Every structure is written in structure tokens, then in C-alpha cells.
Short mmCIF file of C-alpha atoms in Angstrom, two decimals:
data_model
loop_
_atom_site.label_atom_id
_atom_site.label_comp_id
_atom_site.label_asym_id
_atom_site.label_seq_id
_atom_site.Cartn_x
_atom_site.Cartn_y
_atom_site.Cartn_z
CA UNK L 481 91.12 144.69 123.66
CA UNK L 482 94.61 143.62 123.03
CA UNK L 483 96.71 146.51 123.39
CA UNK L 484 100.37 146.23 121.31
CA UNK L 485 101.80 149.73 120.61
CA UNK L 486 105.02 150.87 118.30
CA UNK L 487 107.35 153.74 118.66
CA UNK L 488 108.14 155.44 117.11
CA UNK L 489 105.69 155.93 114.87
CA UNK L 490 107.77 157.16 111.86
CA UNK L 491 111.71 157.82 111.56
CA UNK L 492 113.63 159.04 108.92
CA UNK L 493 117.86 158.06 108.79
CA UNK L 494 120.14 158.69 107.12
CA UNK L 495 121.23 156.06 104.72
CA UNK L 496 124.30 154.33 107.04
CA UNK L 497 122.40 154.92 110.18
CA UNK L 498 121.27 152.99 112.79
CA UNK L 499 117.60 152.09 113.32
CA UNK L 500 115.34 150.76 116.26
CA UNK L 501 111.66 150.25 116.75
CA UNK L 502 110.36 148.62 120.44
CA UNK L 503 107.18 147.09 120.90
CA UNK L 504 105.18 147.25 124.02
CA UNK L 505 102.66 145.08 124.75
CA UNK L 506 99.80 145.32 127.80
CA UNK L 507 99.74 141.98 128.35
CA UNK L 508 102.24 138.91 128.66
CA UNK L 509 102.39 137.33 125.46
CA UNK L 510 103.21 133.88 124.08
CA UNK L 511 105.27 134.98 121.54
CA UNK L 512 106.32 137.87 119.13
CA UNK L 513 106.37 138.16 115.56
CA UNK L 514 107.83 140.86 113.02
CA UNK L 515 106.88 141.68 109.40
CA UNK L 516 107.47 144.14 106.88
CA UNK L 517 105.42 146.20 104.63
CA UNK L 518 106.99 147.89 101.49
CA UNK L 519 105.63 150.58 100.03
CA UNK L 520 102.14 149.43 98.46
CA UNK L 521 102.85 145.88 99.77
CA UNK L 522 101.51 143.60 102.01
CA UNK L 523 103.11 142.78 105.39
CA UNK L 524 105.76 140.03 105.13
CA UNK L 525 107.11 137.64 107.72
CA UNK L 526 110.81 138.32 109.18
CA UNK L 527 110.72 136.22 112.51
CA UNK L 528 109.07 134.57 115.19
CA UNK L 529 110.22 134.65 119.10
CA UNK L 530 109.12 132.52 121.65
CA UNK L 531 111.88 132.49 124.54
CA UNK L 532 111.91 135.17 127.38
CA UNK L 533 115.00 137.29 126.70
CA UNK L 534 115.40 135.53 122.96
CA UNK L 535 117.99 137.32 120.78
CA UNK L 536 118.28 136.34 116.84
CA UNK L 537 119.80 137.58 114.13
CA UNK L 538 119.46 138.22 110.56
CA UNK L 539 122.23 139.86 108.71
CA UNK L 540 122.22 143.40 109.21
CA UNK L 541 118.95 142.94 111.52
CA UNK L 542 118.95 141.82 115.59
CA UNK L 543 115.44 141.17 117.19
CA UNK L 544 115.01 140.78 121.07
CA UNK L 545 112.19 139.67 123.18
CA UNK L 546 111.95 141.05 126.72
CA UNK L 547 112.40 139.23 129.80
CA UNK L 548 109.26 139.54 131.02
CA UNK L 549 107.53 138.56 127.38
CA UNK L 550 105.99 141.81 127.17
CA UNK L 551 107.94 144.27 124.93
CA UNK L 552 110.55 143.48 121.69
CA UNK L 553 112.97 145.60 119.21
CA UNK L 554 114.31 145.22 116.01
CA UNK L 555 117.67 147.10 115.50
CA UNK L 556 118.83 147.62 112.26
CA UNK L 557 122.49 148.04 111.71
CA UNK L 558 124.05 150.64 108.79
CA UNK L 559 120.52 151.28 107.39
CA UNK L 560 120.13 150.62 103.31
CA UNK L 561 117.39 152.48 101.16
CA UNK L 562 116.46 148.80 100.95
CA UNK L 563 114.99 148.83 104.50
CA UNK L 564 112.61 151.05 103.80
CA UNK L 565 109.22 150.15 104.74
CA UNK L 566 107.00 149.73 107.62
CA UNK L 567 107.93 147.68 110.39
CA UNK L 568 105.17 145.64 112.57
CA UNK L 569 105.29 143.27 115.44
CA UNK L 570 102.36 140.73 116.32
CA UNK L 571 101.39 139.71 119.64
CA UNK L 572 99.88 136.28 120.65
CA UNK L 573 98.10 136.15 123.84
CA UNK L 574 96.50 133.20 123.14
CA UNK L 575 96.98 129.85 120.31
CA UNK L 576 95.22 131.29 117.39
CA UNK L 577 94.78 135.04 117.82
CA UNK L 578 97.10 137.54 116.13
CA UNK L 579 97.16 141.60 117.06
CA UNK L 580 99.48 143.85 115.45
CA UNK L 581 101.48 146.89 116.83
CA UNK L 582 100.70 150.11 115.15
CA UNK L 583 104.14 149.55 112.94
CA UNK L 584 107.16 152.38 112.68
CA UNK L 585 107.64 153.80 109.18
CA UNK L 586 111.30 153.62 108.05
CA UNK L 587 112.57 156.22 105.80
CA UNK L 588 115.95 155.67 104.61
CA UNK L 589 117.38 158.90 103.03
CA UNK L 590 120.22 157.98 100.88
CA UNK X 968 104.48 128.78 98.06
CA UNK X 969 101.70 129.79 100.28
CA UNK X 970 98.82 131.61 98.62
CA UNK X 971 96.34 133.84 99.95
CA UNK X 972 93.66 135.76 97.49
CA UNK X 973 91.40 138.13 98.48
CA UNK X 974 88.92 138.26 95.45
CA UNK X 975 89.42 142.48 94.97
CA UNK X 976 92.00 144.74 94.68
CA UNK X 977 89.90 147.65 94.34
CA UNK X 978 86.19 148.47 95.24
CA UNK X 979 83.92 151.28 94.98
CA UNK X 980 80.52 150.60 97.26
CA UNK X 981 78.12 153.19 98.34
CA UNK X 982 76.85 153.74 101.40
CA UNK X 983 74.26 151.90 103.27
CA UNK X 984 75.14 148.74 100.18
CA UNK X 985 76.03 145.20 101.83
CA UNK X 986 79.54 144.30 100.86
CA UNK X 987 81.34 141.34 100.60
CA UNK X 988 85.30 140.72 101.00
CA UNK X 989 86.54 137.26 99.95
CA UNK X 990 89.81 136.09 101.12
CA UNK X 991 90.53 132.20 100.05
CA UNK X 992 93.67 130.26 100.79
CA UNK X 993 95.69 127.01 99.71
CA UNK X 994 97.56 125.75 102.47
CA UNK X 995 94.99 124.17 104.54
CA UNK X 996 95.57 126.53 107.24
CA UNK X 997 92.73 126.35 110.48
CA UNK X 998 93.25 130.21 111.11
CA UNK X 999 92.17 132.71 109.16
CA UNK X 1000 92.22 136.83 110.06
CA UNK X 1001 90.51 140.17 108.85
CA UNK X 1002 92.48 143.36 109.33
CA UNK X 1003 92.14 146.84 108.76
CA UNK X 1004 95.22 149.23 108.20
CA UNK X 1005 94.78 152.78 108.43
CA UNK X 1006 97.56 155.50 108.61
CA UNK X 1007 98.99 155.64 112.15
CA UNK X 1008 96.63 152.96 113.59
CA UNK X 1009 98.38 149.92 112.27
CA UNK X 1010 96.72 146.33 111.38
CA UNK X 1011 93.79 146.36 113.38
CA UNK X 1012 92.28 142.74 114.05
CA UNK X 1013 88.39 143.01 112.74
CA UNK X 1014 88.09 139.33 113.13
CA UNK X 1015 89.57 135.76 112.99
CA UNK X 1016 88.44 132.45 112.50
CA UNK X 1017 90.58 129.27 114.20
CA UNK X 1018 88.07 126.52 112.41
CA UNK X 1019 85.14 126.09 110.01
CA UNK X 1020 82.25 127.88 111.46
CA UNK X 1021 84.11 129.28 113.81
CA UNK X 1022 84.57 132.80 115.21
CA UNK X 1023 86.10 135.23 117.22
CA UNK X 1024 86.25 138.84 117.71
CA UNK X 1025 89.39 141.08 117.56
CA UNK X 1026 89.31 144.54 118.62
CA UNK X 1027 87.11 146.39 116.45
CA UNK X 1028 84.43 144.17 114.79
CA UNK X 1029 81.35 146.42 115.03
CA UNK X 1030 79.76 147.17 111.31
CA UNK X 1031 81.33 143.36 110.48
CA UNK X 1032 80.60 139.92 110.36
CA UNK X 1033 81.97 137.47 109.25
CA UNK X 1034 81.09 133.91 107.53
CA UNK X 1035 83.72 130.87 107.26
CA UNK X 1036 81.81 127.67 106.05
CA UNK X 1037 84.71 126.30 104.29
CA UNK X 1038 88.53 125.65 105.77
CA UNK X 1039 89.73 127.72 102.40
CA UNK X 1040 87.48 130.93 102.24
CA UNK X 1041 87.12 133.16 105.19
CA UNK X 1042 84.29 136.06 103.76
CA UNK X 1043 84.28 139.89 105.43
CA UNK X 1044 80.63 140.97 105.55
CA UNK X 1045 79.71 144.84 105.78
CA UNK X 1046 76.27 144.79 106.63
CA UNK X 1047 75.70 148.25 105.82
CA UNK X 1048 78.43 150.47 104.56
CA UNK X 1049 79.67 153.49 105.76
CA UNK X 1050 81.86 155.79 104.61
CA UNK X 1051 84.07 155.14 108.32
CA UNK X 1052 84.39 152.06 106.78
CA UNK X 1053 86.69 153.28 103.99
CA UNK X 1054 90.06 151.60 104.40
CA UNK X 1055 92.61 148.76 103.08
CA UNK X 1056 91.23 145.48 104.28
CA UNK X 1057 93.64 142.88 104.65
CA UNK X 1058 93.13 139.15 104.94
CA UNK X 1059 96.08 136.75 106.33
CA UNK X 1060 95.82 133.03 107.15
CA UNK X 1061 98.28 130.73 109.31
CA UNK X 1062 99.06 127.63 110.72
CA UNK X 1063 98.26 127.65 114.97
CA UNK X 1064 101.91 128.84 116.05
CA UNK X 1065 103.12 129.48 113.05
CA UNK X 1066 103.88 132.37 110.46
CA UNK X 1067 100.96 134.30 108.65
CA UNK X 1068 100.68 134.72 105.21
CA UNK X 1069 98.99 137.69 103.64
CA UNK X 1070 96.69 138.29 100.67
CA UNK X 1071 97.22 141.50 98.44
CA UNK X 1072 94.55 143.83 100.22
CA UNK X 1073 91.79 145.32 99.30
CA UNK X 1074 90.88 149.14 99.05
CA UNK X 1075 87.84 149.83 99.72
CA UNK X 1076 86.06 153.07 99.38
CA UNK X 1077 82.60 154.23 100.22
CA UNK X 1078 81.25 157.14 98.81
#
């Protein structure tokens, strides 16, 4: 099956800090996407990327997609205890499928 | 707004009972997805539906099936319960290409 792993798996900052999760896919995929999951939510939309080496930007938060359309970060700049959650990317391989990574658990300690 | 409902929040079975999980949603979306999420194994793709009737599996659909006769509802069907089936089952629909929404989840727990 589709393979899309996450590291790492959990990481506590401090509140100010820097943060980065990568996502590694074993296959080429057609494009990425990232959600969010607070605490005793439900994973949320952030962004989509389609392009081979794609950079965008939200704010405080950068997202890249590899060259080769198999692996993505999200960097987070000057963590806030806002950003807490858990972090997931989604893999397409294919039009209508969706697989998730196994998501990094952000801590923010203030 | 996009809306996606799965019909529980919570639910008790016990084992060996035949459960259903309704997910139904409002934007006329063709695709249509059943997750798990368990700690440290992420969303885990049970199985997702790209049109009425429709079918495909993800990556761990044994113990499931599924049943999508209308564009709206997309059902989760646990034949038999076990108690390896204990987890929060999450539905999510989406536009081909596009963003997917999420329902609430449900917790399920079989005892």
C-alpha cells in the first residue's frame, strides 16, 4: 500500500522556537496536501502543492514540495502555543485517492 | 460552508455485533473516504469511494466494507466487531483535486 511517513513523530519547543516536520513518500506523487488537527479536533486543511520544487507561504508557516515530488516540509517560524496540534500531509498518487502521513505532534511549551 | 456528518460521536458495540458508521455530506462532492487514526499510526485510509456504487480499497480494509448508494452518504460497515477494531473513525469527502473536508469522528469502542 501507499506508503507516506512523518518525522518526527512528536516534538516539543519551546514557545519562540522554530519547528519542522518532512514528509516522505514511497512513491511519486501528484500532489501534497497539509492539515491540522487540534487537540480533540478533526484534521483541517492548510494547503495544497502541485509544482515540483513549489514553495508557499502562510504567515508564520513555509511549505515546500521536493523536486522530485516525493517528500515535503512545513517550517514553522517563532512557534506560538497556538500551533499546537498535529500536523499531517496527504499524498495523491492517483485523481481520487487520499493517504495520510503518520502526522508530527507539536507541543508548544510556553 | 462545507458540511460533513458522521451520524455518531460516540459508540459502544460489542464484539462479534455488525456496526454501522454513517458519514453524509452537502457539497455534492464524487469522493468520499473512511479513515482510522490511532496513536502513532496516523489517518489510515480504510476505504474511499470516487462515485455512487463505487469502491476502492486503501490500505487496511480487512474487517470493512463499505456501501455508497447515494452521492451524499458514504456508510462504514463492520461486519463483525472486534475489539482491534476499537479506534476514532473518521469520514472526509472532497472534490477530485481538491481540498477534503472532515466530519467530527467517531469513537468507537468494542468491548
Amino acid at each position: 500500500g501507499q506508503q507516506v511517513m512523518q518525522i518526527p513523530q512528536y516534538q516539543h519547543v519551546q514557545e519562540g522556537e522554530d519547528f519542522t516536520t518532512y514528509c516522505n513518500s514511497s512513491t511519486t506523487l501528484s500532489n501534497i496536501q497539509w492539515y491540522k488537527q487540534r487537540p480533540g479536533g478533526h484534521p483541517v486543511f492548510l494547503i495544497q502543492l502541485v509544482k515540483s520544487g513549489e514553495v508557499k507561504k502562510q504567515k508564520r508557516l513555509t511549505f515546500q514540495f521536493g523536486e522530485a515530488k516525493k517528500n515535503s516540509s512545513l517550517h514553522i517560524t517563532a512557534t506560538q502555543t497556538t500551533d499546537v496540534g498535529t500536523y499531517f500531509c496527504a499524498g495523491k498518487t492517483g485523481a481520487n485517492n487520499l493517504f495520510f502521513g503518520t502526522g508530527t505532534r507539536l507541543t508548544v511549551i510556553p | 460552508d462545507v458540511k460533513v456528518t458522521q451520524s455518531s460521536r460516540y459508540l459502544v458495540k460489542r464484539t462479534g455485533e455488525k456496526v454501522f458508521l454513517e458519514c453524509v455530506q452537502d457539497m455534492d462532492h464524487e469522493n468520499m473516504f473512511w479513515y482510522r487514526q490511532d496513536p502513532g499510526l496516523g489517518l489510515r485510509l480504510i476505504y474511499f469511494s470516487y462515485d455512487v456504487k463505487m469502491k476502492e480499497k486503501g490500505d487496511i480494509p480487512e474487517g470493512y466494507s463499505v456501501s455508497r448508494e447515494k452521492k451524499e452518504r458514504f456508510s462504514l460497515i463492520l461486519e463483525s466487531a472486534s475489539t482491534n477494531q476499537t479506534s476514532m473513525y473518521l469520514c472526509a469527502s472532497s472534490s477530485t483535486g481538491r481540498r477534503a473536508f472532515f466530519g467530527q469522528g467517531t469513537r468507537l469502542t468494542v468491548v
